[in-house]
Amino acid sequence: LYQYPRLGGLDLVLHHVVFMICAWYNGLYSMHTFTFSWLLLGEWSTVCLSLRWLYIQGGRGATMGFQRIQHAFCALFFLTRIVLYNVGLWHMVRHWKEMMDGILRICRPPKAILYTTTLLVFAGGVLNGVWMYKIFLLAARPTRKRSSDTKKPQ
C-alpha cells in the first residue's frame, strides 16, 4: 500500500484484500480447498511479473531478456489465470450441488460466508479476463525505441 498507485491500481489492491479475506475464511472452515489449489497456481505468473518489474527498474526494459520475461508472463498468465481458472470454474458449475451440499454438511460454514466466497471466486475470473485484455492491449502496442537507439551513427 505504501507504493500505491505507483505499483498498481485500485483493482490490484482490492484483489489482494479480497483474496486474503477469502483465503482466511476458506482456511478457517476448510472449504474450497480444491478451488484454492488452482487459484494459487495462477500466482506462477506473478513471478514473471516481478521479474518484468525488476528489468524495467534496472533500465533493461529494451533487452532480449526482458522480451523473454514478457512472453513468459503473458503465456503463464493466459495458461493459469484464463485457461486453468476457467476449467476450474466449469468444474465448480458442473458439480455445483454436490460441492455446495458437501461443504455445508462437512465444513459447516455460515451460508453467507460460503456464498460470498464462492461468488468472489467467479468475480476473480472476470477480473482475470479484464487483466488479460489489458495485457493484450499492452502487447499490441508498438515498442518504443529509446532516443539512443534512433541516433544515426557519425
mmCIF file of C-alpha atoms in Angstrom:
data_model
loop_
_atom_site.group_PDB
_atom_site.id
_atom_site.type_symbol
_atom_site.label_atom_id
_atom_site.label_comp_id
_atom_site.label_asym_id
_atom_site.label_seq_id
_atom_site.Cartn_x
_atom_site.Cartn_y
_atom_site.Cartn_z
ATOM 1 C CA LEU A 1 0.000 0.000 0.000
ATOM 2 C CA TYR A 2 2.968 2.264 0.587
ATOM 3 C CA GLN A 3 3.682 2.293 -3.173
ATOM 4 C CA TYR A 4 0.019 2.812 -4.237
ATOM 5 C CA PRO A 5 -0.780 3.759 -7.001
ATOM 6 C CA ARG A 6 2.742 3.549 -8.434
ATOM 7 C CA LEU A 7 2.825 -0.274 -8.488
ATOM 8 C CA GLY A 8 -0.825 -0.952 -9.277
ATOM 9 C CA GLY A 9 -4.295 0.466 -9.293
ATOM 10 C CA LEU A 10 -7.272 0.034 -7.045
ATOM 11 C CA ASP A 11 -8.172 -3.239 -8.787
ATOM 12 C CA LEU A 12 -4.875 -4.743 -7.633
ATOM 13 C CA VAL A 13 -5.326 -3.544 -4.043
ATOM 14 C CA LEU A 14 -8.905 -4.863 -3.881
ATOM 15 C CA HIS A 15 -7.809 -8.163 -5.459
ATOM 16 C CA HIS A 16 -5.265 -8.758 -2.707
ATOM 17 C CA VAL A 17 -7.523 -7.643 0.145
ATOM 18 C CA VAL A 18 -10.422 -9.811 -1.071
ATOM 19 C CA PHE A 19 -8.103 -12.772 -1.710
ATOM 20 C CA MET A 20 -6.673 -12.547 1.815
ATOM 21 C CA ILE A 21 -10.152 -12.403 3.377
ATOM 22 C CA CYS A 22 -11.420 -15.319 1.273
ATOM 23 C CA ALA A 23 -8.284 -17.348 1.978
ATOM 24 C CA TRP A 24 -8.703 -16.728 5.709
ATOM 25 C CA TYR A 25 -12.367 -17.826 5.733
ATOM 26 C CA ASN A 26 -11.674 -20.800 3.491
ATOM 27 C CA GLY A 27 -8.841 -21.873 5.747
ATOM 28 C CA LEU A 28 -10.895 -21.306 8.876
ATOM 29 C CA TYR A 29 -13.735 -23.528 7.631
ATOM 30 C CA SER A 30 -11.590 -25.860 5.448
ATOM 31 C CA MET A 31 -13.832 -25.206 2.459
ATOM 32 C CA HIS A 32 -12.988 -24.761 -1.217
ATOM 33 C CA THR A 33 -9.602 -26.480 -0.803
ATOM 34 C CA PHE A 34 -9.604 -27.775 -4.392
ATOM 35 C CA THR A 35 -10.687 -24.370 -5.651
ATOM 36 C CA PHE A 36 -7.900 -22.596 -3.810
ATOM 37 C CA SER A 37 -5.321 -25.040 -5.158
ATOM 38 C CA TRP A 38 -5.990 -23.926 -8.736
ATOM 39 C CA LEU A 39 -6.376 -20.310 -7.636
ATOM 40 C CA LEU A 40 -2.872 -20.415 -6.176
ATOM 41 C CA LEU A 41 -1.447 -21.878 -9.383
ATOM 42 C CA GLY A 42 -2.326 -18.564 -11.010
ATOM 43 C CA GLU A 43 0.323 -16.924 -8.854
ATOM 44 C CA TRP A 44 3.020 -18.502 -11.033
ATOM 45 C CA SER A 45 2.527 -15.586 -13.416
ATOM 46 C CA THR A 46 3.400 -13.206 -10.564
ATOM 47 C CA VAL A 47 6.991 -14.479 -10.623
ATOM 48 C CA CYS A 48 7.365 -13.264 -14.209
ATOM 49 C CA LEU A 49 5.509 -10.045 -13.416
ATOM 50 C CA SER A 50 8.014 -9.334 -10.625
ATOM 51 C CA LEU A 51 10.975 -10.136 -12.888
ATOM 52 C CA ARG A 52 9.474 -7.853 -15.544
ATOM 53 C CA TRP A 53 9.297 -5.034 -12.984
ATOM 54 C CA LEU A 54 12.938 -5.638 -11.952
ATOM 55 C CA TYR A 55 14.067 -5.425 -15.587
ATOM 56 C CA ILE A 56 12.221 -2.136 -16.074
ATOM 57 C CA GLN A 57 13.512 -0.649 -12.814
ATOM 58 C CA GLY A 58 17.040 -1.720 -13.737
ATOM 59 C CA GLY A 59 16.847 0.071 -17.086
ATOM 60 C CA ARG A 60 16.806 -3.200 -19.032
ATOM 61 C CA GLY A 61 13.309 -2.899 -20.478
ATOM 62 C CA ALA A 62 14.586 -2.941 -24.068
ATOM 63 C CA THR A 63 16.682 -6.122 -23.799
ATOM 64 C CA MET A 64 16.084 -9.587 -25.225
ATOM 65 C CA GLY A 65 15.894 -10.943 -21.659
ATOM 66 C CA PHE A 66 13.052 -8.544 -20.938
ATOM 67 C CA GLN A 67 11.206 -9.716 -24.051
ATOM 68 C CA ARG A 68 11.558 -13.331 -22.925
ATOM 69 C CA ILE A 69 10.215 -12.466 -19.467
ATOM 70 C CA GLN A 70 7.379 -10.542 -21.124
ATOM 71 C CA HIS A 71 6.428 -13.549 -23.275
ATOM 72 C CA ALA A 72 6.680 -15.938 -20.327
ATOM 73 C CA PHE A 73 4.453 -13.647 -18.260
ATOM 74 C CA CYS A 74 1.798 -13.458 -20.971
ATOM 75 C CA ALA A 75 1.882 -17.218 -21.552
ATOM 76 C CA LEU A 76 1.754 -18.120 -17.848
ATOM 77 C CA PHE A 77 -0.984 -15.588 -17.156
ATOM 78 C CA PHE A 78 -3.070 -16.972 -20.020
ATOM 79 C CA LEU A 79 -2.495 -20.625 -19.108
ATOM 80 C CA THR A 80 -3.010 -20.299 -15.353
ATOM 81 C CA ARG A 81 -5.401 -17.388 -14.894
ATOM 82 C CA ILE A 82 -7.525 -17.834 -18.006
ATOM 83 C CA VAL A 83 -7.406 -21.480 -19.129
ATOM 84 C CA LEU A 84 -6.898 -23.261 -15.782
ATOM 85 C CA TYR A 85 -9.076 -20.822 -13.840
ATOM 86 C CA ASN A 86 -11.966 -21.222 -16.280
ATOM 87 C CA VAL A 87 -11.620 -25.007 -16.306
ATOM 88 C CA GLY A 88 -11.870 -24.789 -12.512
ATOM 89 C CA LEU A 89 -14.957 -22.585 -12.739
ATOM 90 C CA TRP A 90 -16.520 -25.014 -15.220
ATOM 91 C CA HIS A 91 -15.781 -27.868 -12.787
ATOM 92 C CA MET A 92 -17.432 -25.909 -9.963
ATOM 93 C CA VAL A 93 -20.555 -25.285 -12.044
ATOM 94 C CA ARG A 94 -20.674 -28.890 -13.239
ATOM 95 C CA HIS A 95 -20.544 -30.216 -9.664
ATOM 96 C CA TRP A 96 -22.351 -27.288 -8.035
ATOM 97 C CA LYS A 97 -24.968 -29.123 -5.985
ATOM 98 C CA GLU A 98 -22.627 -31.836 -4.696
ATOM 99 C CA MET A 99 -19.932 -29.279 -3.895
ATOM 100 C CA MET A 100 -22.178 -26.863 -2.014
ATOM 101 C CA ASP A 101 -24.059 -29.639 -0.164
ATOM 102 C CA GLY A 102 -20.769 -31.292 0.808
ATOM 103 C CA ILE A 103 -19.223 -28.062 2.067
ATOM 104 C CA LEU A 104 -22.327 -27.191 4.099
ATOM 105 C CA ARG A 105 -22.568 -30.719 5.547
ATOM 106 C CA ILE A 106 -18.889 -31.347 6.291
ATOM 107 C CA CYS A 107 -17.297 -27.910 6.820
ATOM 108 C CA ARG A 108 -20.381 -26.185 8.261
ATOM 109 C CA PRO A 109 -19.534 -22.587 7.405
ATOM 110 C CA PRO A 110 -22.157 -19.874 7.717
ATOM 111 C CA LYS A 111 -24.063 -19.846 4.427
ATOM 112 C CA ALA A 112 -23.372 -16.151 3.887
ATOM 113 C CA ILE A 113 -19.611 -16.769 4.035
ATOM 114 C CA LEU A 114 -19.807 -19.780 1.716
ATOM 115 C CA TYR A 115 -21.940 -17.987 -0.867
ATOM 116 C CA THR A 116 -19.887 -14.793 -0.676
ATOM 117 C CA THR A 117 -16.533 -16.526 -1.112
ATOM 118 C CA THR A 118 -17.957 -18.634 -3.941
ATOM 119 C CA LEU A 119 -19.274 -15.519 -5.693
ATOM 120 C CA LEU A 120 -15.892 -13.837 -5.257
ATOM 121 C CA VAL A 121 -14.179 -16.803 -6.938
ATOM 122 C CA PHE A 122 -16.338 -16.137 -10.004
ATOM 123 C CA ALA A 123 -15.647 -12.387 -9.742
ATOM 124 C CA GLY A 124 -11.937 -13.252 -9.774
ATOM 125 C CA GLY A 125 -12.461 -14.946 -13.129
ATOM 126 C CA VAL A 126 -13.940 -11.732 -14.506
ATOM 127 C CA LEU A 127 -11.036 -9.714 -13.102
ATOM 128 C CA ASN A 128 -8.545 -12.103 -14.723
ATOM 129 C CA GLY A 129 -10.323 -11.525 -18.040
ATOM 130 C CA VAL A 130 -10.040 -7.752 -17.623
ATOM 131 C CA TRP A 131 -6.347 -8.050 -16.819
ATOM 132 C CA MET A 132 -5.767 -10.370 -19.797
ATOM 133 C CA TYR A 133 -7.426 -7.778 -22.041
ATOM 134 C CA LYS A 134 -5.082 -5.100 -20.655
ATOM 135 C CA ILE A 135 -2.099 -7.383 -21.238
ATOM 136 C CA PHE A 136 -3.179 -7.961 -24.851
ATOM 137 C CA LEU A 137 -3.514 -4.195 -25.358
ATOM 138 C CA LEU A 138 -0.054 -3.677 -23.891
ATOM 139 C CA ALA A 139 1.420 -6.431 -26.073
ATOM 140 C CA ALA A 140 -0.235 -4.995 -29.208
ATOM 141 C CA ARG A 141 1.336 -1.574 -28.687
ATOM 142 C CA PRO A 142 4.334 -0.904 -30.874
ATOM 143 C CA THR A 143 7.536 -0.924 -28.889
ATOM 144 C CA ARG A 144 9.006 2.489 -28.244
ATOM 145 C CA LYS A 145 12.620 2.951 -29.136
ATOM 146 C CA ARG A 146 14.900 4.771 -26.783
ATOM 147 C CA SER A 147 16.316 8.044 -28.055
ATOM 148 C CA SER A 148 19.805 6.476 -28.044
ATOM 149 C CA ASP A 149 18.520 3.748 -30.440
ATOM 150 C CA THR A 150 17.321 6.268 -33.021
ATOM 151 C CA LYS A 151 20.503 8.328 -33.335
ATOM 152 C CA LYS A 152 22.357 7.995 -36.620
ATOM 153 C CA PRO A 153 25.931 6.762 -36.466
ATOM 154 C CA GLN A 154 28.521 9.508 -37.061
#
